[in-house]
XYZ file of C-alpha atoms in Angstrom:
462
model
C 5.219 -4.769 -13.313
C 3.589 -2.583 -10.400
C 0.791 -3.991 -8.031
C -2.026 -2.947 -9.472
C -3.495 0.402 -7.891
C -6.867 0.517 -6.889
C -7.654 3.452 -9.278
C -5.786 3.258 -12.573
C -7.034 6.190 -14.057
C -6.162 10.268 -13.463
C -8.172 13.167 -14.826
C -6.071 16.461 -14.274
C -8.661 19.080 -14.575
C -6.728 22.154 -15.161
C -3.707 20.476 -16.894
C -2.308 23.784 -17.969
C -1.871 25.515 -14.984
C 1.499 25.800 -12.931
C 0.277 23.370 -10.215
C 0.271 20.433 -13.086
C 3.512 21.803 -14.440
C 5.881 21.985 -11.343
C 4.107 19.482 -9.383
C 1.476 17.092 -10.466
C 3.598 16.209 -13.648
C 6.765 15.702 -12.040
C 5.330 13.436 -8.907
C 3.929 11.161 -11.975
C 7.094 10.994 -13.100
C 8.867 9.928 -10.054
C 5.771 6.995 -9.696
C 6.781 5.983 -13.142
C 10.584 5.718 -12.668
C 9.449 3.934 -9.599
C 7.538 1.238 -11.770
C 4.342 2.085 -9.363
C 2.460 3.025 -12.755
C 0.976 -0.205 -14.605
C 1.073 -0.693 -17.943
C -2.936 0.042 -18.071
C -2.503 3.199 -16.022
C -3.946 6.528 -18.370
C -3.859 10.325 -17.541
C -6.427 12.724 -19.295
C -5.197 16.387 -19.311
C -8.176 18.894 -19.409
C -7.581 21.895 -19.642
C -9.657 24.986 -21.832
C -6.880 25.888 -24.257
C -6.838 24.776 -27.457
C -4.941 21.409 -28.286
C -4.594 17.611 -29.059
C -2.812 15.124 -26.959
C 0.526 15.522 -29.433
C 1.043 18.522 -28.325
C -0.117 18.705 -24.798
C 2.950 15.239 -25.047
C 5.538 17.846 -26.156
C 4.888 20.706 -23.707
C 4.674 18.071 -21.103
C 7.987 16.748 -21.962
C 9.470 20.559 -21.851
C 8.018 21.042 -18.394
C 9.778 17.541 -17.192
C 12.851 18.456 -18.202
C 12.522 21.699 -15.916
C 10.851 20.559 -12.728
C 11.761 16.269 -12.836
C 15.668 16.917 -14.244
C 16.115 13.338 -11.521
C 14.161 11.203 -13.855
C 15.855 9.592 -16.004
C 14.319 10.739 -19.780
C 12.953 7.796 -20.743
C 10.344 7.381 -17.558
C 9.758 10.991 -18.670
C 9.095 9.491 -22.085
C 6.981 6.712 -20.972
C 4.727 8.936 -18.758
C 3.815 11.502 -21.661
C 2.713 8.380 -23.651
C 0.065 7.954 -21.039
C -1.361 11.166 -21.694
C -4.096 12.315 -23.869
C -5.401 15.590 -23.833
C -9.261 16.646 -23.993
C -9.783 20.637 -24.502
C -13.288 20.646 -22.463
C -14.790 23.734 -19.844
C -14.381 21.646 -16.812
C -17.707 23.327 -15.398
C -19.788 22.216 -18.596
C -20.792 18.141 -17.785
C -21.355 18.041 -21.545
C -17.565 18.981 -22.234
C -16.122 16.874 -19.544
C -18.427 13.498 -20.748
C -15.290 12.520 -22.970
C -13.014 11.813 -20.163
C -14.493 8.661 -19.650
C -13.933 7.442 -23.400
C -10.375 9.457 -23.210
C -9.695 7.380 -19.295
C -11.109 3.798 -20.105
C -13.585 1.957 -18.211
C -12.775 1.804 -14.492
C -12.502 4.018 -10.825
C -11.380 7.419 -11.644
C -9.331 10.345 -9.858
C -10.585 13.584 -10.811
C -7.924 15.735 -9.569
C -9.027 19.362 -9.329
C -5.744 21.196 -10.271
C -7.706 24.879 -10.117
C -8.580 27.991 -8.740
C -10.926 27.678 -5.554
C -13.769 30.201 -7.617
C -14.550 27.401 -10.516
C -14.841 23.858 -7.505
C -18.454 24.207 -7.147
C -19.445 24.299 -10.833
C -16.836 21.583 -11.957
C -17.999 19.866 -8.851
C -21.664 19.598 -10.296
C -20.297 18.798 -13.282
C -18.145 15.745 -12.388
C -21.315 14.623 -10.245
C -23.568 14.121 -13.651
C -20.313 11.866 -15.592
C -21.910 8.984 -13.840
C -18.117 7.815 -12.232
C -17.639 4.274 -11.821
C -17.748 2.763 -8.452
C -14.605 3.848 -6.674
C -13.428 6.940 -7.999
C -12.352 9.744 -6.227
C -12.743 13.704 -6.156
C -9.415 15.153 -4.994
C -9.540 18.790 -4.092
C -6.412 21.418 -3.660
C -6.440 23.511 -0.328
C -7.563 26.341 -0.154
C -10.456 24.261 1.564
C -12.560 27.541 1.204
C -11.488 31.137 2.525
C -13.618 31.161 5.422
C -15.541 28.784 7.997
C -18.776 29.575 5.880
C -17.199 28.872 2.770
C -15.689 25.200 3.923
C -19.151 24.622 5.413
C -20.617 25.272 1.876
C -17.881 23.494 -0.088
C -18.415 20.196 2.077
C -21.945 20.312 1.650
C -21.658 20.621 -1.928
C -19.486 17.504 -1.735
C -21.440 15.570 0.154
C -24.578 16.273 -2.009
C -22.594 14.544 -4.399
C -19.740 11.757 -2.826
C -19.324 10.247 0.036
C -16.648 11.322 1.963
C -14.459 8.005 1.809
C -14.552 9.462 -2.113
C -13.255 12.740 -1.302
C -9.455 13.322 -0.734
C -8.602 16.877 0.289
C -4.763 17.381 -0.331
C -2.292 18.843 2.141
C 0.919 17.679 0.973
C 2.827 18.889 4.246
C 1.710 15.742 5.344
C 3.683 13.554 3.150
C 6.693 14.938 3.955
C 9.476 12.307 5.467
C 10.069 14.006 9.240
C 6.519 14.376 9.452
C 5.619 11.316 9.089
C 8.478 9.719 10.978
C 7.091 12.118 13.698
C 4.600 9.737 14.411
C 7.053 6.596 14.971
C 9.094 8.997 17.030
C 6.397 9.230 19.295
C 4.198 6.159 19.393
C 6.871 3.874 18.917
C 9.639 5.388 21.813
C 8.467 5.532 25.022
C 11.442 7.590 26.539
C 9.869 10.719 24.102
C 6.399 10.162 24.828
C 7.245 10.151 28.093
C 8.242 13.766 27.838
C 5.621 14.756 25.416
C 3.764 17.215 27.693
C 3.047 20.017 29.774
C 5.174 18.862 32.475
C 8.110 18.230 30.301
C 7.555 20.883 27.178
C 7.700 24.724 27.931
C 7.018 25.905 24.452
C 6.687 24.765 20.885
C 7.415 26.103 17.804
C 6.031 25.560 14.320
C 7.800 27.365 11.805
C 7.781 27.659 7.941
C 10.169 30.752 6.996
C 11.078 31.291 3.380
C 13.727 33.551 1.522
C 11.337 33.105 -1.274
C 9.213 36.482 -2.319
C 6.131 36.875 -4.135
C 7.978 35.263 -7.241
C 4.504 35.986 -9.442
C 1.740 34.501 -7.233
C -0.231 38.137 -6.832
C -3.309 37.034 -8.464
C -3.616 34.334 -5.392
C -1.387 35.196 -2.656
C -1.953 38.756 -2.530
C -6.257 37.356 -1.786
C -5.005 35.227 0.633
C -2.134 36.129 2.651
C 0.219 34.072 4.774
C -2.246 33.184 7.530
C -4.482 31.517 5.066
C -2.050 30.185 3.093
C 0.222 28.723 5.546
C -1.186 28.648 9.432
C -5.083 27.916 8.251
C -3.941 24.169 6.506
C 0.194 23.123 6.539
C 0.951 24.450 10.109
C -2.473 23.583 11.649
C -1.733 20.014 10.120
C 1.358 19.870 11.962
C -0.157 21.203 14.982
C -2.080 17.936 15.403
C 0.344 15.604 14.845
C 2.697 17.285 17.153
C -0.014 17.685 20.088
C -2.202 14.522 19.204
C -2.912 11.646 21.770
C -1.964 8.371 20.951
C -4.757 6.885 18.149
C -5.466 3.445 18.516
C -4.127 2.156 15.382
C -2.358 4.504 12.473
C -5.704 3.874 10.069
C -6.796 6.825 8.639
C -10.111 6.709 11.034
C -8.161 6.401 14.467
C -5.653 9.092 12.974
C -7.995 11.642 11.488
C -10.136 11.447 14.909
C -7.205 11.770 16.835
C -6.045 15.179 14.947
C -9.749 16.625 14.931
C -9.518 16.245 19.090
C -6.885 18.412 19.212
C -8.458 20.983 17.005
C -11.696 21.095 18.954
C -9.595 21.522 22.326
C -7.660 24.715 20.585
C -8.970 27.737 22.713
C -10.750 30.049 20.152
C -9.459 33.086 20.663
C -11.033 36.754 21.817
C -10.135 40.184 20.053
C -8.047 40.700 23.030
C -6.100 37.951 22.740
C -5.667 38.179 19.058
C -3.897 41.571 20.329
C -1.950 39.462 22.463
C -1.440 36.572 20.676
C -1.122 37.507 17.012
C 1.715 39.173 14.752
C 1.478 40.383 11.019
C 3.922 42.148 8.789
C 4.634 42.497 5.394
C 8.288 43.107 3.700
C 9.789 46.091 2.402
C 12.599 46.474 0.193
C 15.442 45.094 0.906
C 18.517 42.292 0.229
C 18.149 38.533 0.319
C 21.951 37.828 -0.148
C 23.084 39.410 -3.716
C 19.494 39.551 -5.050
C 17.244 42.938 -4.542
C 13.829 42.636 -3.533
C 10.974 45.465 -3.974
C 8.866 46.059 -1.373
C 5.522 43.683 -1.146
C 3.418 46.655 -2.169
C 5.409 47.462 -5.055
C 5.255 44.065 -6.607
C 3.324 43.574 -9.760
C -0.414 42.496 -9.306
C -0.379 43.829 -5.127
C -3.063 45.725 -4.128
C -1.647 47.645 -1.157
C -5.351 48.999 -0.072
C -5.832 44.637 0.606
C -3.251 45.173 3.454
C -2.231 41.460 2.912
C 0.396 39.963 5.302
C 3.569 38.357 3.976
C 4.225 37.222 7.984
C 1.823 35.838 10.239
C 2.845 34.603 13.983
C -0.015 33.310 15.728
C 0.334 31.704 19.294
C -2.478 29.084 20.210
C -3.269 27.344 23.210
C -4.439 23.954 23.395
C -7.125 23.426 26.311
C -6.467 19.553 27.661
C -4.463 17.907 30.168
C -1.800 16.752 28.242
C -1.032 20.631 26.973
C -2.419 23.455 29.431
C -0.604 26.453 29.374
C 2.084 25.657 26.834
C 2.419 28.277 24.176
C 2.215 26.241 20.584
C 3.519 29.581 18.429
C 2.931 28.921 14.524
C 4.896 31.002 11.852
C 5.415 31.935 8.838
C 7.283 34.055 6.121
C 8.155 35.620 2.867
C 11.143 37.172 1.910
C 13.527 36.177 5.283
C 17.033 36.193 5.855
C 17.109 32.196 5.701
C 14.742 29.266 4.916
C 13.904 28.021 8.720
C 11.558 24.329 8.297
C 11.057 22.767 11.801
C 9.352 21.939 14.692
C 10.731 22.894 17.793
C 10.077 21.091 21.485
C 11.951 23.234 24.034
C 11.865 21.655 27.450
C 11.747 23.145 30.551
C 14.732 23.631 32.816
C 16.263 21.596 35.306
C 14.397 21.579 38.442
C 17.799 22.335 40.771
C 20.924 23.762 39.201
C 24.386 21.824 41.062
C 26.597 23.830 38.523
C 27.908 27.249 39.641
C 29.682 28.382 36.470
C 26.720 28.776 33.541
C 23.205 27.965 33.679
C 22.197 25.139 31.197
C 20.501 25.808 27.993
C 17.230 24.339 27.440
C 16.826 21.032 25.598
C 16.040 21.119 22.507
C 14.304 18.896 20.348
C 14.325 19.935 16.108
C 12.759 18.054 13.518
C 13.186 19.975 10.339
C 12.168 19.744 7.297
C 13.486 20.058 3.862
C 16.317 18.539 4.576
C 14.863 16.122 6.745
C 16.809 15.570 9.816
C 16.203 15.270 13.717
C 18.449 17.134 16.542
C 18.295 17.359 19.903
C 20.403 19.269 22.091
C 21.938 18.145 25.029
C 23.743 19.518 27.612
C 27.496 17.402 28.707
C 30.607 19.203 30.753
C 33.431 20.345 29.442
C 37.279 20.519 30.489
C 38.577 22.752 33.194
C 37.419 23.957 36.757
C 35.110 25.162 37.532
C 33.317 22.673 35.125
C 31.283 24.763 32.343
C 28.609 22.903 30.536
C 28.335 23.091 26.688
C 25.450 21.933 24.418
C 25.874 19.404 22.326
C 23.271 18.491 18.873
C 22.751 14.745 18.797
C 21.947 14.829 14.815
C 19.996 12.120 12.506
C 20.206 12.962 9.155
C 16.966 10.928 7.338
C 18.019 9.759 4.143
C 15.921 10.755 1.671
C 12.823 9.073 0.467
C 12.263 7.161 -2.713
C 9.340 9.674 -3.133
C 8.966 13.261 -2.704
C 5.913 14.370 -1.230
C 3.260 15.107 -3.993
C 4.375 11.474 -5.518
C 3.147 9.834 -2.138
C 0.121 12.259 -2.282
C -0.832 10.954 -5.357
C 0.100 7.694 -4.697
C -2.290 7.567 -1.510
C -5.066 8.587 -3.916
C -4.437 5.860 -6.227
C -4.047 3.457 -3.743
C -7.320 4.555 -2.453
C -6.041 5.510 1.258
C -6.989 8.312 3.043
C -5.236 8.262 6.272
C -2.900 11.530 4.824
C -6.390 13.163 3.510
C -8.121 15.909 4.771
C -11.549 14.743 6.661
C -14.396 17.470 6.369
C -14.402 18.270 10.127
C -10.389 19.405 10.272
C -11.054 21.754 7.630
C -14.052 23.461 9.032
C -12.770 23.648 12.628
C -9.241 24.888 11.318
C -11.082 27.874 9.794
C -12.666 28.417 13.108
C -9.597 28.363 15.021
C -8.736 31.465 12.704
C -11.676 32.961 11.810
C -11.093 35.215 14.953
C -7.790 36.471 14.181
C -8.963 37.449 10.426
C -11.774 38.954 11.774
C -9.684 41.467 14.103
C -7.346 41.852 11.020
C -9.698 43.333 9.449
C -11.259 45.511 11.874
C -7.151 46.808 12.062
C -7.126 45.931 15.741
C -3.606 44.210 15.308
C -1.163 46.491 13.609
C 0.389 46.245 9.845
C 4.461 45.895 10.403
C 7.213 45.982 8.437
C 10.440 43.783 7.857
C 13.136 44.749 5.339
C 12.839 41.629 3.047
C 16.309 39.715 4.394
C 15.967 40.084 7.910
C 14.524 37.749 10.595
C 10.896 39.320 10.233
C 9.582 42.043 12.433
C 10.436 42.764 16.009
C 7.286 42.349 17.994
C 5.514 44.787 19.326
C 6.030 46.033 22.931
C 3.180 44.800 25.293
């Protein structure tokens, strides 16, 4: 039998959305194949559309067998047992009071599996349920779609919970190189060493996807790929990459840590949004044998929006350890490959002995999805003169037990917070960006174009 988890009781609100489906659903599953899931642990799925727990058991069961085909079917099984179903408005307290008889006595995660425009109400709502002593609030970026907005939201919340209640989700954070980032560099002293201006020339965070639109209009085409990506995943990553060393790995010492680096981030003028800033959106084009209409032309786009599908934003962090190194954040739709990684290039030798070819930089990788670590070396080869060659040292990371939204939720149940989002990171990542939306959309950094399959779009000439 599991430990027991300091919360044995989740509340999906929005159960019927593709979030629960492709994600929430299948990360249960993994927990349950695991045997992390005690006997006593219940899920209520609320959702608006009609429906009793039978058959909210069945359609569970079908969505399993698309997005969890690694569980074996009878933890899939087991897991829709747990479920009941409640047919409720989530914004209507009165609707929602049966979650408690559907949940059993006890803490309770309330995990808010829905669009950003319906949080405050259901917020209010789940405020007047009375919530036992210990339950939890867990909220889906986006944390707001502004620096206003997150201001508001976290009031709102805090009017209501205390933060050590609230767990804001960024699942980038569970994922295996990212967290073995952190032994890499508090736990080696030969990389720490070299974790800084004087060492590191340039960094690169990059998230590049042959993946289009694929139906997500109705959100994406509102939000674009600097909200959606740089604002919250690559912002994340940021900090953990730039950090100084916390005092212990708790989530207060951590979270502080990453909120430092934020506040040192220069904020950035209209002029150097100009000279800092890319965004593009795809054409038409090929991603190997598959066609791909342009952006505009896909169903739900509202070209007038002027939405970005690529945003390359370069930041500079205003502290000892990083002065004048370029941290350059990216993202894409619709690109020639799938590019996950972090990138430390280090600066050049300081005095070149070898006649023949000039080194290339070191190179330190840690990519994601698959997980692995490389770092590129440079050795001699045969012959004379002696030419130099690079070399990829390579650790592949075997993969973990968990994928990432099963240690997301398992954090949450467990009633740890050190992989949450803490009010002040989400505020003062919207004002790290607020600047660059604002000359967006004043047009005072152009609109380019990629053909979807290509590397994204040449930058513009200075």
């Amino acid at each position: 039998m599991a430990e027991p988890l300091a919360i044995g009781r989740l509340a999906i609100l929005g159960a019927a959305g593709d979030l629960t489906r492709r994600y929430l659903l299948p990360a249960l599953a993994q927990l349950e194949h695991g045997g992390l899931l005690p006997e006593t642990f219940r899920v209520v799925a609320v959702a608006k559309e009609a429906g009793d727990s039978d058959g909210y058991r069945r359609a569970a069961l079908q969505a399993l067998a698309r997005h969890a085909q690694n569980v074996p079917q009878p933890a899939r099984e087991r897991l829709a047992a747990r479920i009941a179903y409640l047919q409720a408005d989530v914004t209507d307290p009165v609707q929602l009071a049966p979650v408690h008889a559907a949940a059993g006595a006890g803490p309770l995660a309330a995990y808010l599996a829905l669009p950003p425009a319906v949080f405050e109400p259901t917020i209010r709502a789940l405020s007047q349920l009375g919530l036992d002593e210990g339950s939890r609030i867990v909220i889906e970026k986006p944390f707001g779609d502004s620096l206003a907005a997150a201001r508001g939201l976290n009031r709102l919340l805090h009017e209501h919970f205390d933060e050590d209640a609230i767990f804001r989700v960024d699942h980038f954070l569970a994922f295996q190189t990212v967290q073995n980032l952190l032994g890499l560099r508090f736990a080696n002293r030969a990389f720490e060493y070299l974790w800084n201006r004087e060492q590191v020339e340039r960094v690169e965070i990059v998230w590049d996807e042959t993946l289009a639109l694929e139906g997500r209009a109705s959100y994406y085409d509102r939000a674009g790929a600097l909200k959606d990506m740089l604002q919250n995943h690559l912002l994340q990553l940021l900090c953990l990459v730039a950090m100084e060393p916390p005092l212990t790995l708790h989530e207060r010492d951590l979270r502080d840590a990453k909120s430092q680096v934020l506040r040192a981030v220069r904020r950035s003028t209209p002029q150097q949004v100009q000279h800092d800033a890319v965004r593009a959106r795809y054409a038409a084009g090929r991603i190997g044998d598959r066609a791909v209409p342009a952006y505009v032309d896909e169903r739900g786009v509202d070209p007038q929006r002027g939405t970005e599908t690529f945003a390359q934003l370069t930041l500079w962090i205003d502290n000892w350890r990083w002065a004048g190194v370029p941290f350059v954040l990216r993202s894409g739709k619709a690109l020639r490959r799938d590019r996950h990684e972090i990138v430390l290039a280090f600066r050049g030798v300081p005095h070149l002995a070898f006649e023949a070819n000039a080194p290339a930089p070191n190179v330190l990788r840690l990519q994601l999805e698959p997980d692995r670590i490389c770092f590129g070396m440079n050795v001699t080869g045969a012959g004379d003169p002696i030419p130099l060659r690079q070399v990829s040292l390579v650790a592949e990371l075997a993969p973990l037990e968990l994928p990432a939204y099963s240690r997301v939720l398992l954090d949450i149940l467990q009633a740890r917070s050190t992989m949450s989002i803490r009010a002040d990171e989400a505020e003062l990542s919207w004002e790290i960006v607020e600047p660059v939306l604002a000359a967006w959309s004043k047009r005072q950094v152009p609109l380019l174009e990629y053909p979807a399959g290509t590397d994204g779009p040449a930058p513009p000439a200075n």
